[in-house]
Short mmCIF file of C-alpha atoms in Angstrom, two decimals:
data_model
loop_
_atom_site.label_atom_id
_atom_site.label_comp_id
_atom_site.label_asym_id
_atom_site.label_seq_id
_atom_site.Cartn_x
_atom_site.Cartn_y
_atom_site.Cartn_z
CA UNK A 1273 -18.15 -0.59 4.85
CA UNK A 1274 -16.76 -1.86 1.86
CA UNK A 1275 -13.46 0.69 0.87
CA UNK A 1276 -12.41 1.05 -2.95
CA UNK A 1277 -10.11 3.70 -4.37
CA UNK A 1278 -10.58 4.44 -8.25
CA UNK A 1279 -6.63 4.89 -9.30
CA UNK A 1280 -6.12 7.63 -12.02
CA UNK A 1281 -2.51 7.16 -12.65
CA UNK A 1282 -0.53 10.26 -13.98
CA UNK A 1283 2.97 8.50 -14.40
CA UNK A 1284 5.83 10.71 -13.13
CA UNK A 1285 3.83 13.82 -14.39
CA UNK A 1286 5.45 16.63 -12.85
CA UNK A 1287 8.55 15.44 -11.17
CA UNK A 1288 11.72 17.00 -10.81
CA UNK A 1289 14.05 14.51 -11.32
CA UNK A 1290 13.63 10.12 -11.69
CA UNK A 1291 14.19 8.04 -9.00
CA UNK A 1292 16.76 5.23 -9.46
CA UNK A 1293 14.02 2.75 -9.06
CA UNK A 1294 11.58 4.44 -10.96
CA UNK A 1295 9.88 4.04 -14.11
CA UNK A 1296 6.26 4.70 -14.02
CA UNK A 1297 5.32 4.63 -17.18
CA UNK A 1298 6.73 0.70 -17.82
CA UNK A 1299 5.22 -0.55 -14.74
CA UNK A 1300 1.33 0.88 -15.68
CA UNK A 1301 1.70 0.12 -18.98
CA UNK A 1302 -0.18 3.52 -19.68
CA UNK A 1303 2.37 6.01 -22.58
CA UNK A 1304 -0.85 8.75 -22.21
CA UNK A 1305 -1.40 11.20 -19.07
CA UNK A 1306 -4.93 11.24 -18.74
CA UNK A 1307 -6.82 14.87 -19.34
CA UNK A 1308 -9.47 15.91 -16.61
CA UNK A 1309 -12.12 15.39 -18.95
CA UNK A 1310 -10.83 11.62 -18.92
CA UNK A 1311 -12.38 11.38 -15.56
CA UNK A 1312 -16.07 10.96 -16.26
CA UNK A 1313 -15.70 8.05 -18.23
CA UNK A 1314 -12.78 6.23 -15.83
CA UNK A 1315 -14.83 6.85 -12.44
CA UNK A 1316 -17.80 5.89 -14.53
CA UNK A 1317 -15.84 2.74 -15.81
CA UNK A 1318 -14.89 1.79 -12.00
CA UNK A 1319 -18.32 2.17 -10.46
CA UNK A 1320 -20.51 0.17 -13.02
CA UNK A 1321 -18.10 -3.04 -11.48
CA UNK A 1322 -18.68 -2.38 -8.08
CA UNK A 1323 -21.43 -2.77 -5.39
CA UNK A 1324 -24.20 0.00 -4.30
CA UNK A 1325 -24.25 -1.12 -1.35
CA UNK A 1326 -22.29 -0.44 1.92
CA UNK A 1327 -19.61 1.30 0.26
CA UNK A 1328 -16.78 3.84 0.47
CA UNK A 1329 -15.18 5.52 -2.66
CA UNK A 1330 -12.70 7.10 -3.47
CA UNK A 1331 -10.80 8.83 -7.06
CA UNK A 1332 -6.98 8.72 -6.28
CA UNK A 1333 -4.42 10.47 -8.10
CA UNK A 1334 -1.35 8.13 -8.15
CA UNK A 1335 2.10 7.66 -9.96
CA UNK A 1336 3.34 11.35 -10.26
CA UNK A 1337 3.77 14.46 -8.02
CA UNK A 1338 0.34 15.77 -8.07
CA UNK A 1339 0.97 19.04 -5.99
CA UNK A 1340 3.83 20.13 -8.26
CA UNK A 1341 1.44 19.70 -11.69
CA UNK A 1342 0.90 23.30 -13.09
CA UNK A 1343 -1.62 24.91 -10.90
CA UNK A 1344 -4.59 24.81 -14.09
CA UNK A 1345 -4.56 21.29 -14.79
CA UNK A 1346 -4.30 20.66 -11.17
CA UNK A 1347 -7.93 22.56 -10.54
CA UNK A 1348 -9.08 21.00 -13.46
CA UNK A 1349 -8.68 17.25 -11.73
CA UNK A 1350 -9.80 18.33 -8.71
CA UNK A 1351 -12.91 20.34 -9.61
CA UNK A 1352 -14.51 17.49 -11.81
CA UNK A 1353 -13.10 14.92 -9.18
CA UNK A 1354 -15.16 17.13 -6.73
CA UNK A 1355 -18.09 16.88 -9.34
CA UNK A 1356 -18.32 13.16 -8.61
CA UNK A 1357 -18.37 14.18 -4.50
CA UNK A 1358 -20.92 16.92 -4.95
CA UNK A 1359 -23.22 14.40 -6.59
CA UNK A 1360 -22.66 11.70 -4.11
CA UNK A 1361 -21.59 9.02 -6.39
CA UNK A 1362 -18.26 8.72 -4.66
CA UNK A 1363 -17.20 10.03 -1.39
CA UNK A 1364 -13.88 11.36 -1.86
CA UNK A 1365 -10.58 12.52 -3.45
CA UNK A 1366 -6.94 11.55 -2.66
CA UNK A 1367 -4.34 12.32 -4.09
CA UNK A 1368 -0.52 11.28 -4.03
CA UNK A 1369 2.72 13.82 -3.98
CA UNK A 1370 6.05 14.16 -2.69
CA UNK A 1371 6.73 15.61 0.89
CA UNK A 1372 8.93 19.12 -0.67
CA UNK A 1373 5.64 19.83 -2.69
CA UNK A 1374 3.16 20.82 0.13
CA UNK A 1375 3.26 23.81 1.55
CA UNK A 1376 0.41 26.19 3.02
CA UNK A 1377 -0.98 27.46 -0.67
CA UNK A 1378 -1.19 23.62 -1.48
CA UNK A 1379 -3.12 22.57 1.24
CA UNK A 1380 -5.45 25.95 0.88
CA UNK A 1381 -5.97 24.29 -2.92
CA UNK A 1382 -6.72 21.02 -1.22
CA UNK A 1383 -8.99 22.06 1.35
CA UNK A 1384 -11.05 24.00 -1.11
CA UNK A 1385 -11.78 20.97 -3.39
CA UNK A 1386 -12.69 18.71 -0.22
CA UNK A 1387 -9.65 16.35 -0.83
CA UNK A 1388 -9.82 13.58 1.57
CA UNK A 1389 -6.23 12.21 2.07
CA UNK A 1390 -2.97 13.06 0.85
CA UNK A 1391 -0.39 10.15 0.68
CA UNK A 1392 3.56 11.19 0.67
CA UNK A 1393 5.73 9.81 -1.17
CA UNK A 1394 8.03 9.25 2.08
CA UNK A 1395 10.14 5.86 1.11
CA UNK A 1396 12.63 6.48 3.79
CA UNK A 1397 13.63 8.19 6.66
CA UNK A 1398 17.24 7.03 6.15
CA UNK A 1399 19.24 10.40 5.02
CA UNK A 1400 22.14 7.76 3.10
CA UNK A 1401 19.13 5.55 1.70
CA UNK A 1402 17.39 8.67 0.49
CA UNK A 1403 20.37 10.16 -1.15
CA UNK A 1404 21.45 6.85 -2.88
CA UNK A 1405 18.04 6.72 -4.57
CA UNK A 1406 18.24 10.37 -5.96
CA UNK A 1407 14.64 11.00 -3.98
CA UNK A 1408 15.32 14.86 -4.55
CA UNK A 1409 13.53 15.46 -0.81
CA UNK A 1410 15.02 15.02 3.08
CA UNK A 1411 13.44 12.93 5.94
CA UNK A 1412 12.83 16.87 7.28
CA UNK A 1413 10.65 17.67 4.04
CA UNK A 1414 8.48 14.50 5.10
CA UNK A 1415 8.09 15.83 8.80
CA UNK A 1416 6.88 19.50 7.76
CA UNK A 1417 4.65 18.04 4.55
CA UNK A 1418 2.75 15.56 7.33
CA UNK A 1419 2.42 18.00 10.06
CA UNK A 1420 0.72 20.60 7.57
CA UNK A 1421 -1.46 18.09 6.42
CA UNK A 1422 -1.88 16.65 9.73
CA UNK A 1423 -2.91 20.34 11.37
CA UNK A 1424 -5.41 20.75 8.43
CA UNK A 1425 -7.35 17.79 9.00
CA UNK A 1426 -6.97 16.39 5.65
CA UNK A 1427 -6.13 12.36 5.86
CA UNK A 1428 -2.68 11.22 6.16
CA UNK A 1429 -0.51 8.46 3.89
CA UNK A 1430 2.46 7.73 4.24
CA UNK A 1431 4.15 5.39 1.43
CA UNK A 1432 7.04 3.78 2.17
CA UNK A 1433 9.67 1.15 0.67
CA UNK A 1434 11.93 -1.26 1.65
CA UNK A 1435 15.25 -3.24 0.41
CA UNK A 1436 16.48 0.35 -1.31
CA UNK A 1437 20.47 0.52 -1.96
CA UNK A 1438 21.50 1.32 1.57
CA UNK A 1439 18.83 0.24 3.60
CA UNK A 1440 18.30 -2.67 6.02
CA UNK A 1441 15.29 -3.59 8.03
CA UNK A 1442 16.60 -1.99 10.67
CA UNK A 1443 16.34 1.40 8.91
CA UNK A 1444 12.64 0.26 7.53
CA UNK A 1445 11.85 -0.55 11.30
CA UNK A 1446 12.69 3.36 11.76
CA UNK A 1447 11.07 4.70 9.11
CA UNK A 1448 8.14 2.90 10.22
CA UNK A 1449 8.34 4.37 13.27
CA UNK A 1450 8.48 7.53 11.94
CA UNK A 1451 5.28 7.31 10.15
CA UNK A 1452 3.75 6.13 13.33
CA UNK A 1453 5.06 9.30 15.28
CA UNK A 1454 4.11 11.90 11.69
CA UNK A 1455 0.29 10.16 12.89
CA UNK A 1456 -0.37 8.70 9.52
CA UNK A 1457 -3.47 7.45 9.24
CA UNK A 1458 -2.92 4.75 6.64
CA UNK A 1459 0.11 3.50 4.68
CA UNK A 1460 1.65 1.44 1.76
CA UNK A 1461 4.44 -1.02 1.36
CA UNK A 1462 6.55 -1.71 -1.55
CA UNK A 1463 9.37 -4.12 -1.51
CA UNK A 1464 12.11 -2.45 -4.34
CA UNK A 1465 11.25 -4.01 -7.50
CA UNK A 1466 14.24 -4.13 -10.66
CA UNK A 1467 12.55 -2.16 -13.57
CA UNK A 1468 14.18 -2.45 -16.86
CA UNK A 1469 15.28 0.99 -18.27
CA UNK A 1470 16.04 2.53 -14.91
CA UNK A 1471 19.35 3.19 -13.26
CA UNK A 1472 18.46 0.96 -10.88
CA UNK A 1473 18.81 -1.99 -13.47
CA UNK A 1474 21.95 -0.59 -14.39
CA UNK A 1475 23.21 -1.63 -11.13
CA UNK A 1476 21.77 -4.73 -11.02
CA UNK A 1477 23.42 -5.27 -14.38
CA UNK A 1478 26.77 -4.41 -12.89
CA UNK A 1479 26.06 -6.60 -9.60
CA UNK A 1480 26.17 -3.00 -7.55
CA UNK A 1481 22.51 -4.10 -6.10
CA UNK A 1482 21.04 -6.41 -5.22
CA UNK A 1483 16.89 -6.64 -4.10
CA UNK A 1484 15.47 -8.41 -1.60
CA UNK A 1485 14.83 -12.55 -1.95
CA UNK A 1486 11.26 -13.26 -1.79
CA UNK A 1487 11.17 -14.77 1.86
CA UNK A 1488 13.28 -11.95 2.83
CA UNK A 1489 10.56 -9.21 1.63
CA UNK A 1490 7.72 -11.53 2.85
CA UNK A 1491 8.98 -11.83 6.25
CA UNK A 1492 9.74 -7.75 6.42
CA UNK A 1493 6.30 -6.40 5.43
CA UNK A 1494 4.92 -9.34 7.87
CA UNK A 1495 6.97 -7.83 10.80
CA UNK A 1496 6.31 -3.97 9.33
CA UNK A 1497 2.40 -5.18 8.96
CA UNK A 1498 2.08 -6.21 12.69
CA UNK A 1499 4.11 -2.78 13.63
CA UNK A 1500 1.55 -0.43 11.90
CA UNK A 1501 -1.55 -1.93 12.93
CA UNK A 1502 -0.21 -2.09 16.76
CA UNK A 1503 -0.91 2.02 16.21
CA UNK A 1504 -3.54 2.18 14.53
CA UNK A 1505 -2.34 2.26 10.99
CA UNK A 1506 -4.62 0.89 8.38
CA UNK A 1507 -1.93 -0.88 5.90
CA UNK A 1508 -3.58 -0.32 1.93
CA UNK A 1509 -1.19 -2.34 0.08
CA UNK A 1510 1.73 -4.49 0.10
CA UNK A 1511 3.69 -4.83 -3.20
CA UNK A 1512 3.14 -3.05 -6.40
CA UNK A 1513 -0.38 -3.95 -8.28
CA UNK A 1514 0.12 -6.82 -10.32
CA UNK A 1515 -0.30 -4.96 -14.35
CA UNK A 1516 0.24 -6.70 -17.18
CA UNK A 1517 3.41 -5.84 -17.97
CA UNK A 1518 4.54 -7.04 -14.63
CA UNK A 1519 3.06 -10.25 -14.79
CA UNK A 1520 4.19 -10.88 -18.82
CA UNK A 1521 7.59 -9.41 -17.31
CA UNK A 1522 8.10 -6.95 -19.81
CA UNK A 1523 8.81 -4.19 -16.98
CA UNK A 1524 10.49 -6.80 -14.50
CA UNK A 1525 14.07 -7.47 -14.52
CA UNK A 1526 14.03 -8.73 -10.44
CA UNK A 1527 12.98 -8.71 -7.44
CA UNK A 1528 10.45 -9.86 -5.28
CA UNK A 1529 7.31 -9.47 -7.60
CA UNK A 1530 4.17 -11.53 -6.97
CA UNK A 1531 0.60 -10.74 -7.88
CA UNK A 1532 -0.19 -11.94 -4.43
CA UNK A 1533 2.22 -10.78 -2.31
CA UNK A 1534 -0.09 -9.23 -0.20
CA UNK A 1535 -1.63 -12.35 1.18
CA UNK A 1536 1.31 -14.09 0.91
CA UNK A 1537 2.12 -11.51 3.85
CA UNK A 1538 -1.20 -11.49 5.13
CA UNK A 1539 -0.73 -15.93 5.61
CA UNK A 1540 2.62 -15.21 7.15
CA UNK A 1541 1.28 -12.52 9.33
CA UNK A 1542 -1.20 -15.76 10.28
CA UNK A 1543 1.54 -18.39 10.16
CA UNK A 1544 3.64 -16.51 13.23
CA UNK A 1545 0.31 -16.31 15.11
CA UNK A 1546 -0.58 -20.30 14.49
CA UNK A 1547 2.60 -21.79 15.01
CA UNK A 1548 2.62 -20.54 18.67
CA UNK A 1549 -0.73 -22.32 19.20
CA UNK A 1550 1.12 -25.42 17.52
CA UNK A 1551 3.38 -25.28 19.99
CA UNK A 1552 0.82 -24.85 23.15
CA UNK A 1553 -2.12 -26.65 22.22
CA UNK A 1554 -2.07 -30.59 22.01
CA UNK A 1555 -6.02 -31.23 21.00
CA UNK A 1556 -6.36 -33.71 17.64
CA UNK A 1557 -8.99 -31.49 16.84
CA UNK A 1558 -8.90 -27.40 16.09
CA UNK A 1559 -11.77 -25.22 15.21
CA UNK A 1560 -10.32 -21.84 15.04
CA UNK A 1561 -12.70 -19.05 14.70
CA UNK A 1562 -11.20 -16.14 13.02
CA UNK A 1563 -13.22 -12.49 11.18
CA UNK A 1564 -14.61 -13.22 7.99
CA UNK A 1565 -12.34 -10.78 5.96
CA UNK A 1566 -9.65 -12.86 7.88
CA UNK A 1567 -10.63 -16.39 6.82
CA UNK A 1568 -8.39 -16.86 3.50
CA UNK A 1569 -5.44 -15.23 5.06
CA UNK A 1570 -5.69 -17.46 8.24
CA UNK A 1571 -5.98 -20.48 6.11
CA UNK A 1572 -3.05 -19.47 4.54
CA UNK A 1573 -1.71 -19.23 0.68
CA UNK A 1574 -2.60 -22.14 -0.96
CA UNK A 1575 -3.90 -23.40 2.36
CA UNK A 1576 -0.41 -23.51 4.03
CA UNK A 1577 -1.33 -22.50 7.38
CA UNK A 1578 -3.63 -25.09 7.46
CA UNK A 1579 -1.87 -28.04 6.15
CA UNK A 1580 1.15 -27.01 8.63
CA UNK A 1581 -1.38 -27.46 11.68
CA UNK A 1582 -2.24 -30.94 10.08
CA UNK A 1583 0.75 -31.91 10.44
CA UNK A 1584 0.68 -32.07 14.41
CA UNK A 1585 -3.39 -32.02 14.57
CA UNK A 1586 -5.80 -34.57 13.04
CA UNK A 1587 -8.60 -32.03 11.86
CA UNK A 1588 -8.19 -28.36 11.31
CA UNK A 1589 -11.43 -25.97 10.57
CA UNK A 1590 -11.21 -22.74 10.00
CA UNK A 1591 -14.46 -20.84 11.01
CA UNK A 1592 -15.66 -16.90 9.76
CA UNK A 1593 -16.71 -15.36 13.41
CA UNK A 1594 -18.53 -12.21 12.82
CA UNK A 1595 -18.11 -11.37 16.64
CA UNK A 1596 -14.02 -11.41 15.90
CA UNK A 1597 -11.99 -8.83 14.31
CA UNK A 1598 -8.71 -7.71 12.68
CA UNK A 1599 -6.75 -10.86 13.56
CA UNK A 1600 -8.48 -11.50 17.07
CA UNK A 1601 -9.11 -16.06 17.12
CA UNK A 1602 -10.19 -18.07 19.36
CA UNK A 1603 -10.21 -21.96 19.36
CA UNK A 1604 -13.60 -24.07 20.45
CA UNK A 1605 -13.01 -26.36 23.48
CA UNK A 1606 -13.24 -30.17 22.81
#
């Protein structure tokens, strides 16, 4: 079953204060806050490009604080959302908020329109890193928000970033943990971008921050990656969708940005896993089978993980196994 998520974006609607790494409406590109009646013709949009078959979707509310929208316009999303679910042309809603907006009435609301996950806004666990970033919310907000939503039996996301002012990978290691011990069902992981016209930029201006180098970032969601799906935790992203006005860096002033970087993870991921079986196996000729949705990630970013086995091995062939999965291999015997 194929997974897609139709992303509504309501940039920083109805949040209390900015984050010093936040500018929502520069990195989407999008000045207008979509109306409900907007919806028909963007989940309409999304579905004519995707397959009939063997498919999950979802509408997802992201880039504000959904549960603290005035109580109206938040119906109004979720009843036509629901319209979509009723008719069984997609399967579900989610929806994304921060951790001191859910409380009992919310998830009453949510329940009633058959939401189907709820992803916090979490970032940290780290009470300094938190507080340095002007998040507005505790680590003990995220702990109450994810057991209500947890005890309801509505979906659980946990978002979370890394290389904030004051934070290590220590701390990310933590607030990974964290998430595993809230139960989250399924997460997200940004590496702090610079965005122009944000205080954050004013400190990178004035050399009082400094982000993550790309390696650096690459090799943390790698390790945070292998962490989360240890427990169980389906990863959804890694690094912030590639828009235009990231790639044409009008919004980017640094960081590490890449419109791949989540298989550039995904081949390091690979790349730890290979270069042990450099090390151990001596045959001139490998024929690694690995699953199908593996196969490009395995072969690595511009085919790095293969050309690094070539070095030692004089054929490498990667093989799609439909008996394998997640990042299972094995290697034929010669």
């Amino acid at each position: 079953m194929n997974h897609y998520i139709i992303p509504v974006f309501i940039p920083e609607l109805a949040c209390p204060n900015r984050c010093i790494y936040c500018n929502q409406h520069c990195i989407s590109g999008q000045g207008n806050i979509p109306s409900p009646d907007d919806l028909d013709q963007i989940i309409h949009k999304h579905l004519s490009t995707m397959p009939t078959e063997n498919r999950f979707v979802e509408v997802g509310f992201f880039g504000g604080n959904f549960t603290g929208i005035n109580l109206a316009m938040q119906k109004a999303f979720l009843k036509k959302a629901h319209s979509w679910v009723k008719q069984r042309k997609i399967d579900g809603v989610r929806i994304s908020t921060r951790p001191d907006y859910v409380s009992n009435d919310t998830i009453t609301l949510l329940l009633k329109y058959k939401v189907s996950c709820v992803e916090l806004g979490v970032q940290s666990f780290d009470r300094k890193v938190l507080s340095l970033t002007n998040r507005g919310h505790t680590a003990h907000d995220s702990r109450i928000a994810a057991s209500l939503i947890k005890e309801s039996g509505i979906r659980l996301g946990m978002q979370m970033m890394i290389g904030l002012p004051g934070d290590s990978f220590q701390k990310s290691m933590d607030t990974a943990r964290q998430i595993v011990e809230a139960g989250a069902d399924n997460t997200r992981i940004y590496p702090t971008l610079v965005i122009k016209d944000t205080i954050l930029a004013d400190m990178y201006s004035a050399g009082q921050y400094q982000p993550l180098e790309m390696d650096e970032a690459i090799d943390q969601c790698a390790k945070l990656a292998i962490f989360f799906q240890k427990n169980g935790i389906r990863v959804l992203r890694m690094g912030l969708h590639p828009s235009k006005e990231l790639m044409n860096n009008q919004a980017l002033v640094a960081g590490p940005f890449h419109q791949s970087f989540g298989e550039l993870v995904m081949s390091r991921m690979w790349k730890d896993d290979l270069t042990k079986l450099c090390r151990i196996d001596s045959r001139q000729i490998l024929r690694i089978h690995v699953a199908p949705g593996q196969l490009n990630a395995a072969i690595g970013h511009k085919a790095s993980n293969r050309r690094m086995l070539e070095q030692k091995h004089s054929k490498v062939v990667f093989v799609a196994d439909n008996k394998l999965q997640g990042r299972d291999y094995h290697v034929d015997d010669y």
